Amino acid sequence: MSDERRMAVLSAIVEDYVQTSEPVGSRALLDRHRLNVSAATVRNDMAALEDEGLIVAPHTSAGRIPTDAGYRLFVDRLQAIRPMSRGERAAITDYLEGADELDAVLDRTVRLLSTLTRQVAVVQYPSLTRSIVKHIELVPMSDTRLMVVVIMGTGRVEQRVVPTGVDYTDGPGLEALARARSRVNAATRDRRLTEALHALGTLHAEDTGTEDALTAGVLDALDDALADERETKVALAGTANLARSPSDFPMTLEPVLDALEQHVVLLKLLGVEADQDEAGVSVRIGSENPVSGLHTTSLVTSGYGSGDEQVGTVGVLGPTRMDYPATMAQVRAVATYLSRIMDA
C-alpha cells in the first residue's frame, strides 16, 4: 500500500467519522470519496491501517473509526490549515472590537470561540512575569494609605494599597509624590515586570527620605502581585457543548467536567509546552493530554502576546472526534486578533 493512498483512505475515514459519528465502512468510502481504487483495495488498505493501530472497529461490524494515533497522523500530515471565510474573519473582528477592558475582551474571546467551534473555549489571562509595564500610578487614599496601580501592556491592571508614614495628600507630600511617580515610571516603563522590580530595587537603594518610603511601597506592591501570579485566572465558555455529542464520551462526562472546574488544572494544561506548527498552533490528542480525566478529549491551542512576547494561551477542548482543520484555523485566527488587541 502506497503512503499516499494510505493517507487518502485514513483522511476519508477521519472526515466521514467527524461528520457522521458513525463507523465508516469501505462501501461508504467509495460512495463519498474519489479514491479511484476497487472495493477490495480499500478493504485491504483499511486492514493495513488497522494493523498499524490507526483505525479500529468499535464493535463487530464492517465500520472503522480513527484511533488517537490515527488522528495524530492525520493532523501531522495536514498540508495547510483550512482558511477561514471572509464572513468568519469579519465576525471575529466585529465581536471583539467592542470590548475595551481586559476582562471584557477575554470574556468575549471565549464566548466567540466556543460559538465558532461548538467546543469548550478557554483563555489564560496574560502572565504578569511575561508582561511589560506601561505605567505605575501612585494615588493617595488618605493621610496614611497609598494605592499603587500597575498597568501592564496587555491591559492587565494590578492594584495594591500600602501604608505610609507620610501624608501625601497635600503640600510637600504631593510634590514628593509627583517626583516619586516620575522616577518610578522612568525606571520601569516598557520593561518586563521582573526587570522593573530589579530597576526599582536600584532606585530604592539610591533614594533617601520621603521618596524612599514611596519606592519601598511600590516594591512591596509588585512583590505581592508576583506572589499572586500562581493564581492567574482563566476564562471559560461553552461547557454545555460537551453534551451535544454524548456518544463521544461513552463512559461518563464526569472526569472531563471535574477537570474543567479546576482552574489549576486548566492552567497546567495551557502551560504545558507542546509542539506548534508553522502557524503557531498546537494539538494534543487523547492520552497526549497530561490530565488523565481529559484522555477522551483533544486540545487545540495557540499563544497570544504583546509585541514579540507570548503572554498567554487561548484554545478549545472537545472530543477527539473533532474537525481539526477548521478548529485549528479558528483558534489561530482568534489568537492573532487577540494579539492585535494587546498591542493596540
Tab-separated table of C-alpha atoms in Angstrom:
chain	number	residue	atom	x	y	z
A	1	MET	CA	0.000	0.000	0.000
A	2	SER	CA	1.445	3.351	-1.009
A	3	ASP	CA	1.833	6.014	1.675
A	4	GLU	CA	-0.164	8.495	-0.402
A	5	ARG	CA	-3.097	6.122	-0.793
A	6	ARG	CA	-2.947	5.127	2.850
A	7	MET	CA	-3.254	8.778	3.872
A	8	ALA	CA	-6.132	9.288	1.436
A	9	VAL	CA	-8.052	6.400	2.993
A	10	LEU	CA	-7.233	7.499	6.555
A	11	SER	CA	-8.220	11.108	5.802
A	12	ALA	CA	-11.503	9.943	4.294
A	13	ILE	CA	-12.273	7.857	7.382
A	14	VAL	CA	-11.461	10.779	9.706
A	15	GLU	CA	-13.574	13.218	7.706
A	16	ASP	CA	-16.579	10.881	7.486
A	17	TYR	CA	-16.437	9.892	11.143
A	18	VAL	CA	-16.171	13.517	12.289
A	19	GLN	CA	-19.193	14.382	10.175
A	20	THR	CA	-21.425	11.402	10.940
A	21	SER	CA	-20.143	9.991	14.268
A	22	GLU	CA	-20.768	6.546	12.745
A	23	PRO	CA	-18.130	3.884	11.994
A	24	VAL	CA	-17.025	4.110	8.376
A	25	GLY	CA	-17.117	1.131	6.011
A	26	SER	CA	-15.406	0.560	2.689
A	27	ARG	CA	-18.614	0.999	0.696
A	28	ALA	CA	-19.246	4.420	2.272
A	29	LEU	CA	-15.688	5.486	1.417
A	30	LEU	CA	-16.169	4.536	-2.225
A	31	ASP	CA	-19.544	6.295	-2.393
A	32	ARG	CA	-18.382	9.553	-0.793
A	33	HIS	CA	-14.785	9.919	-1.985
A	34	ARG	CA	-12.965	9.670	-5.289
A	35	LEU	CA	-10.396	7.114	-4.259
A	36	ASN	CA	-10.122	5.636	-7.772
A	37	VAL	CA	-9.489	2.125	-6.476
A	38	SER	CA	-11.549	-1.048	-6.164
A	39	ALA	CA	-13.567	-2.091	-3.122
A	40	ALA	CA	-11.089	-4.902	-2.493
A	41	THR	CA	-8.203	-2.438	-2.455
A	42	VAL	CA	-9.994	-0.175	0.046
A	43	ARG	CA	-10.683	-3.168	2.300
A	44	ASN	CA	-7.020	-4.178	2.127
A	45	ASP	CA	-5.940	-0.619	2.916
A	46	MET	CA	-8.308	-0.481	5.891
A	47	ALA	CA	-6.949	-3.793	7.177
A	48	ALA	CA	-3.398	-2.444	6.930
A	49	LEU	CA	-4.372	0.783	8.740
A	50	GLU	CA	-5.966	-1.318	11.474
A	51	ASP	CA	-2.813	-3.415	11.819
A	52	GLU	CA	-0.850	-0.175	12.281
A	53	GLY	CA	-3.186	0.936	15.080
A	54	LEU	CA	-4.530	3.918	13.132
A	55	ILE	CA	-8.149	2.747	12.943
A	56	VAL	CA	-10.187	0.302	14.987
A	57	ALA	CA	-13.530	-1.491	14.904
A	58	PRO	CA	-15.583	-0.254	17.882
A	59	HIS	CA	-17.710	-3.393	17.644
A	60	THR	CA	-18.232	-6.317	15.297
A	61	SER	CA	-19.083	-4.589	12.033
A	62	ALA	CA	-17.540	-3.536	8.758
A	63	GLY	CA	-17.086	0.019	10.004
A	64	ARG	CA	-13.924	1.538	11.464
A	65	ILE	CA	-13.150	4.693	13.461
A	66	PRO	CA	-9.845	6.557	13.918
A	67	THR	CA	-7.702	5.924	16.987
A	68	ASP	CA	-5.751	8.667	18.761
A	69	ALA	CA	-2.750	7.627	16.672
A	70	GLY	CA	-4.856	7.912	13.523
A	71	TYR	CA	-5.966	11.429	14.426
A	72	ARG	CA	-2.355	12.341	15.230
A	73	LEU	CA	-1.101	11.175	11.846
A	74	PHE	CA	-3.983	12.981	10.145
A	75	VAL	CA	-3.162	16.261	11.929
A	76	ASP	CA	0.581	15.898	11.340
A	77	ARG	CA	0.037	15.364	7.620
A	78	LEU	CA	-2.284	18.320	7.091
A	79	GLN	CA	-0.877	20.294	4.178
A	80	ALA	CA	-2.261	23.594	5.451
A	81	ILE	CA	-4.733	24.942	7.952
A	82	ARG	CA	-8.102	25.481	6.321
A	83	PRO	CA	-8.543	29.218	5.613
A	84	MET	CA	-11.449	30.968	7.289
A	85	SER	CA	-14.118	32.650	5.223
A	86	ARG	CA	-14.302	36.420	4.933
A	87	GLY	CA	-17.521	36.333	6.961
A	88	GLU	CA	-15.896	34.371	9.799
A	89	ARG	CA	-12.957	36.785	9.950
A	90	ALA	CA	-15.323	39.766	9.941
A	91	ALA	CA	-17.344	38.193	12.766
A	92	ILE	CA	-14.218	37.874	14.912
A	93	THR	CA	-13.244	41.486	14.288
A	94	ASP	CA	-16.716	42.893	14.898
A	95	TYR	CA	-17.347	40.903	18.059
A	96	LEU	CA	-14.007	41.552	19.762
A	97	GLU	CA	-13.675	45.206	18.758
A	98	GLY	CA	-16.440	46.345	21.104
A	99	ALA	CA	-14.568	45.444	24.311
A	100	ASP	CA	-12.023	47.724	25.985
A	101	GLU	CA	-11.257	46.285	29.419
A	102	LEU	CA	-9.220	43.084	29.674
A	103	ASP	CA	-11.946	41.121	31.462
A	104	ALA	CA	-14.452	42.025	28.754
A	105	VAL	CA	-12.004	41.196	25.950
A	106	LEU	CA	-11.234	37.729	27.319
A	107	ASP	CA	-14.868	37.014	28.146
A	108	ARG	CA	-15.841	37.853	24.567
A	109	THR	CA	-12.913	35.807	23.272
A	110	VAL	CA	-14.054	32.553	24.865
A	111	ARG	CA	-17.721	33.149	24.021
A	112	LEU	CA	-16.860	33.781	20.391
A	113	LEU	CA	-14.502	30.816	20.121
A	114	SER	CA	-16.966	28.415	21.755
A	115	THR	CA	-19.639	29.578	19.292
A	116	LEU	CA	-17.361	29.199	16.266
A	117	THR	CA	-16.049	25.759	17.201
A	118	ARG	CA	-19.030	24.376	19.193
A	119	GLN	CA	-16.464	23.233	21.748
A	120	VAL	CA	-15.281	24.402	25.178
A	121	ALA	CA	-13.159	27.545	24.823
A	122	VAL	CA	-10.587	28.617	27.379
A	123	VAL	CA	-8.142	31.516	27.589
A	124	GLN	CA	-5.388	32.171	30.078
A	125	TYR	CA	-5.125	35.697	31.471
A	126	PRO	CA	-1.861	37.413	30.490
A	127	SER	CA	1.073	36.286	32.590
A	128	LEU	CA	2.479	39.052	34.794
A	129	THR	CA	6.007	37.700	34.558
A	130	ARG	CA	5.912	37.957	30.755
A	131	SER	CA	4.087	41.288	30.584
A	132	ILE	CA	5.522	44.756	30.018
A	133	VAL	CA	4.948	47.580	32.498
A	134	LYS	CA	3.333	50.575	30.797
A	135	HIS	CA	2.592	52.842	33.752
A	136	ILE	CA	2.631	52.901	37.548
A	137	GLU	CA	0.250	55.313	39.230
A	138	LEU	CA	0.517	56.403	42.870
A	139	VAL	CA	-2.783	57.551	44.323
A	140	PRO	CA	-3.097	58.891	47.906
A	141	MET	CA	-6.129	57.298	49.565
A	142	SER	CA	-5.754	59.039	52.921
A	143	ASP	CA	-3.006	60.560	55.018
A	144	THR	CA	-1.811	57.022	55.907
A	145	ARG	CA	-2.558	54.948	52.824
A	146	LEU	CA	-1.415	54.952	49.198
A	147	MET	CA	-2.775	52.937	46.274
A	148	VAL	CA	-0.236	51.574	43.791
A	149	VAL	CA	-1.791	50.885	40.382
A	150	VAL	CA	0.322	48.924	37.887
A	151	ILE	CA	-0.908	48.980	34.275
A	152	MET	CA	0.582	46.317	32.009
A	153	GLY	CA	0.919	46.469	28.247
A	154	THR	CA	-1.607	43.643	27.943
A	155	GLY	CA	-4.270	45.709	29.695
A	156	ARG	CA	-3.943	43.765	32.933
A	157	VAL	CA	-4.158	46.033	35.979
A	158	GLU	CA	-2.853	45.223	39.451
A	159	GLN	CA	-3.781	47.312	42.468
A	160	ARG	CA	-2.324	47.251	45.981
A	161	VAL	CA	-2.897	49.540	48.963
A	162	VAL	CA	0.226	50.193	51.052
A	163	PRO	CA	0.549	52.024	54.378
A	164	THR	CA	2.650	55.201	54.520
A	165	GLY	CA	4.172	57.190	57.361
A	166	VAL	CA	3.864	60.477	55.462
A	167	ASP	CA	0.796	62.455	54.394
A	168	TYR	CA	0.883	62.633	50.578
A	169	THR	CA	-2.476	64.332	50.180
A	170	ASP	CA	-1.293	67.961	50.151
A	171	GLY	CA	1.633	70.394	50.238
A	172	PRO	CA	5.137	68.902	50.348
A	173	GLY	CA	3.691	65.407	50.287
A	174	LEU	CA	2.042	65.966	46.906
A	175	GLU	CA	5.283	67.357	45.498
A	176	ALA	CA	7.225	64.340	46.781
A	177	LEU	CA	4.584	62.044	45.304
A	178	ALA	CA	4.920	63.693	41.880
A	179	ARG	CA	8.711	63.323	41.956
A	180	ALA	CA	8.485	59.677	43.001
A	181	ARG	CA	5.877	58.919	40.324
A	182	SER	CA	8.154	60.370	37.655
A	183	ARG	CA	11.205	58.452	38.851
A	184	VAL	CA	9.351	55.170	39.273
A	185	ASN	CA	7.897	55.323	35.767
A	186	ALA	CA	11.216	56.325	34.211
A	187	ALA	CA	12.794	53.244	35.810
A	188	THR	CA	10.060	50.748	34.934
A	189	ARG	CA	8.265	51.827	31.758
A	190	ASP	CA	8.366	49.278	28.882
A	191	ARG	CA	10.223	46.699	30.963
A	192	ARG	CA	9.106	43.196	31.866
A	193	LEU	CA	7.837	43.086	35.426
A	194	THR	CA	10.824	41.151	36.753
A	195	GLU	CA	13.187	43.674	35.131
A	196	ALA	CA	11.110	46.539	36.517
A	197	LEU	CA	11.451	45.082	40.016
A	198	HIS	CA	15.227	45.000	39.658
A	199	ALA	CA	15.268	48.626	38.449
A	200	LEU	CA	13.059	49.664	41.373
A	201	GLY	CA	15.400	47.900	43.785
A	202	THR	CA	18.275	50.002	42.466
A	203	LEU	CA	16.164	53.145	42.718
A	204	HIS	CA	15.157	52.239	46.265
A	205	ALA	CA	18.800	51.909	47.280
A	206	GLU	CA	19.551	55.363	45.864
A	207	ASP	CA	16.525	57.198	47.279
A	208	THR	CA	16.564	58.960	50.625
A	209	GLY	CA	13.955	60.447	52.893
A	210	THR	CA	10.365	60.728	51.807
A	211	GLU	CA	10.729	59.187	48.339
A	212	ASP	CA	12.390	56.119	49.822
A	213	ALA	CA	9.132	55.240	51.574
A	214	LEU	CA	7.283	55.523	48.281
A	215	THR	CA	9.600	53.291	46.279
A	216	ALA	CA	9.578	50.765	49.116
A	217	GLY	CA	5.775	50.741	48.942
A	218	VAL	CA	5.827	50.216	45.170
A	219	LEU	CA	8.320	47.356	45.554
A	220	ASP	CA	6.117	45.696	48.163
A	221	ALA	CA	3.079	46.053	45.907
A	222	LEU	CA	4.845	44.496	42.899
A	223	ASP	CA	6.281	41.692	45.026
A	224	ASP	CA	2.757	40.900	46.213
A	225	ALA	CA	1.496	40.873	42.626
A	226	LEU	CA	4.198	38.412	41.577
A	227	ALA	CA	3.487	36.223	44.597
A	228	ASP	CA	-0.132	36.020	43.425
A	229	GLU	CA	0.905	35.044	39.885
A	230	ARG	CA	0.186	31.396	40.687
A	231	GLU	CA	-3.459	32.427	40.948
A	232	THR	CA	-3.586	33.640	37.355
A	233	LYS	CA	-7.138	33.282	36.145
A	234	VAL	CA	-8.651	31.608	33.140
A	235	ALA	CA	-11.863	32.430	31.315
A	236	LEU	CA	-14.065	29.555	30.154
A	237	ALA	CA	-17.157	29.217	27.972
A	238	GLY	CA	-19.126	26.536	26.158
A	239	THR	CA	-19.012	23.669	28.646
A	240	ALA	CA	-22.559	22.749	27.615
A	241	ASN	CA	-21.234	21.947	24.125
A	242	LEU	CA	-19.814	18.700	25.507
A	243	ALA	CA	-23.343	17.394	25.996
A	244	ARG	CA	-24.147	17.793	22.283
A	245	SER	CA	-22.437	14.509	21.456
A	246	PRO	CA	-22.779	12.069	24.388
A	247	SER	CA	-21.639	9.193	22.157
A	248	ASP	CA	-18.146	10.744	22.173
A	249	PHE	CA	-17.974	10.054	25.912
A	250	PRO	CA	-19.426	6.532	26.157
A	251	MET	CA	-18.494	6.032	29.795
A	252	THR	CA	-19.128	9.374	31.526
A	253	LEU	CA	-18.500	13.113	31.193
A	254	GLU	CA	-17.738	13.434	34.900
A	255	PRO	CA	-13.896	13.375	34.725
A	256	VAL	CA	-13.928	15.966	31.940
A	257	LEU	CA	-16.276	18.261	33.852
A	258	ASP	CA	-14.267	17.815	37.051
A	259	ALA	CA	-11.084	18.868	35.246
A	260	LEU	CA	-12.752	21.910	33.686
A	261	GLU	CA	-13.980	23.092	37.087
A	262	GLN	CA	-10.436	23.309	38.434
A	263	HIS	CA	-8.606	26.384	37.218
A	264	VAL	CA	-5.325	24.963	38.497
A	265	VAL	CA	-5.776	22.013	36.141
A	266	LEU	CA	-6.648	24.302	33.231
A	267	LEU	CA	-3.596	26.475	33.875
A	268	LYS	CA	-1.427	23.375	33.960
A	269	LEU	CA	-2.973	22.244	30.708
A	270	LEU	CA	-2.430	25.596	28.992
A	271	GLY	CA	1.077	25.944	30.385
A	272	VAL	CA	2.378	22.590	29.110
A	273	GLU	CA	4.700	23.118	26.177
A	274	ALA	CA	3.504	21.384	23.032
A	275	ASP	CA	4.848	21.246	19.509
A	276	GLN	CA	3.411	24.009	17.360
A	277	ASP	CA	3.069	24.008	13.614
A	278	GLU	CA	4.370	26.828	11.454
A	279	ALA	CA	1.202	28.804	12.145
A	280	GLY	CA	1.789	28.603	15.902
A	281	VAL	CA	-0.980	26.090	16.651
A	282	SER	CA	-0.524	23.006	18.829
A	283	VAL	CA	-2.796	19.970	19.070
A	284	ARG	CA	-2.798	17.419	21.890
A	285	ILE	CA	-4.933	14.363	21.259
A	286	GLY	CA	-6.361	11.936	23.808
A	287	SER	CA	-3.666	10.471	26.040
A	288	GLU	CA	-1.227	13.194	24.935
A	289	ASN	CA	-3.063	15.444	27.412
A	290	PRO	CA	-1.238	15.456	30.777
A	291	VAL	CA	-4.509	15.288	32.772
A	292	SER	CA	-5.907	11.749	32.974
A	293	GLY	CA	-9.522	12.941	33.143
A	294	LEU	CA	-9.113	14.507	29.711
A	295	HIS	CA	-7.837	11.455	27.825
A	296	THR	CA	-11.082	11.318	25.849
A	297	THR	CA	-10.581	14.875	24.595
A	298	SER	CA	-8.340	16.890	22.307
A	299	LEU	CA	-6.955	20.347	22.996
A	300	VAL	CA	-6.111	22.851	20.247
A	301	THR	CA	-4.199	25.927	21.460
A	302	SER	CA	-2.292	28.931	20.228
A	303	GLY	CA	-0.310	31.560	22.083
A	304	TYR	CA	-1.167	35.251	22.016
A	305	GLY	CA	1.043	38.121	23.004
A	306	SER	CA	2.131	41.698	23.014
A	307	GLY	CA	4.914	42.574	20.602
A	308	ASP	CA	7.215	39.575	20.272
A	309	GLU	CA	6.339	38.245	23.716
A	310	GLN	CA	3.798	35.464	24.243
A	311	VAL	CA	1.861	36.311	27.408
A	312	GLY	CA	-0.932	33.731	27.396
A	313	THR	CA	-2.679	30.878	25.624
A	314	VAL	CA	-6.105	30.510	24.048
A	315	GLY	CA	-7.666	27.275	22.880
A	316	VAL	CA	-10.572	24.882	22.669
A	317	LEU	CA	-11.194	21.494	24.207
A	318	GLY	CA	-13.574	18.901	22.814
A	319	PRO	CA	-13.910	15.224	21.991
A	320	THR	CA	-11.199	13.603	19.878
A	321	ARG	CA	-13.844	13.373	17.117
A	322	MET	CA	-13.140	16.968	16.155
A	323	ASP	CA	-12.958	18.905	12.890
A	324	TYR	CA	-9.242	19.583	13.325
A	325	PRO	CA	-8.578	21.704	10.199
A	326	ALA	CA	-11.451	24.096	10.940
A	327	THR	CA	-10.764	24.230	14.689
A	328	MET	CA	-7.068	24.957	14.178
A	329	ALA	CA	-7.916	27.806	11.800
A	330	GLN	CA	-10.432	29.313	14.212
A	331	VAL	CA	-8.114	29.127	17.219
A	332	ARG	CA	-5.255	30.667	15.251
A	333	ALA	CA	-7.449	33.500	13.936
A	334	VAL	CA	-8.778	34.390	17.383
A	335	ALA	CA	-5.280	34.251	18.919
A	336	THR	CA	-3.956	36.523	16.161
A	337	TYR	CA	-6.700	39.082	16.709
A	338	LEU	CA	-6.271	38.913	20.489
A	339	SER	CA	-2.576	39.705	19.992
A	340	ARG	CA	-3.517	42.761	17.943
A	341	ILE	CA	-5.743	43.982	20.761
A	342	MET	CA	-2.882	43.568	23.238
A	343	ASP	CA	-0.640	45.677	21.005
A	344	ALA	CA	-3.234	48.405	20.472
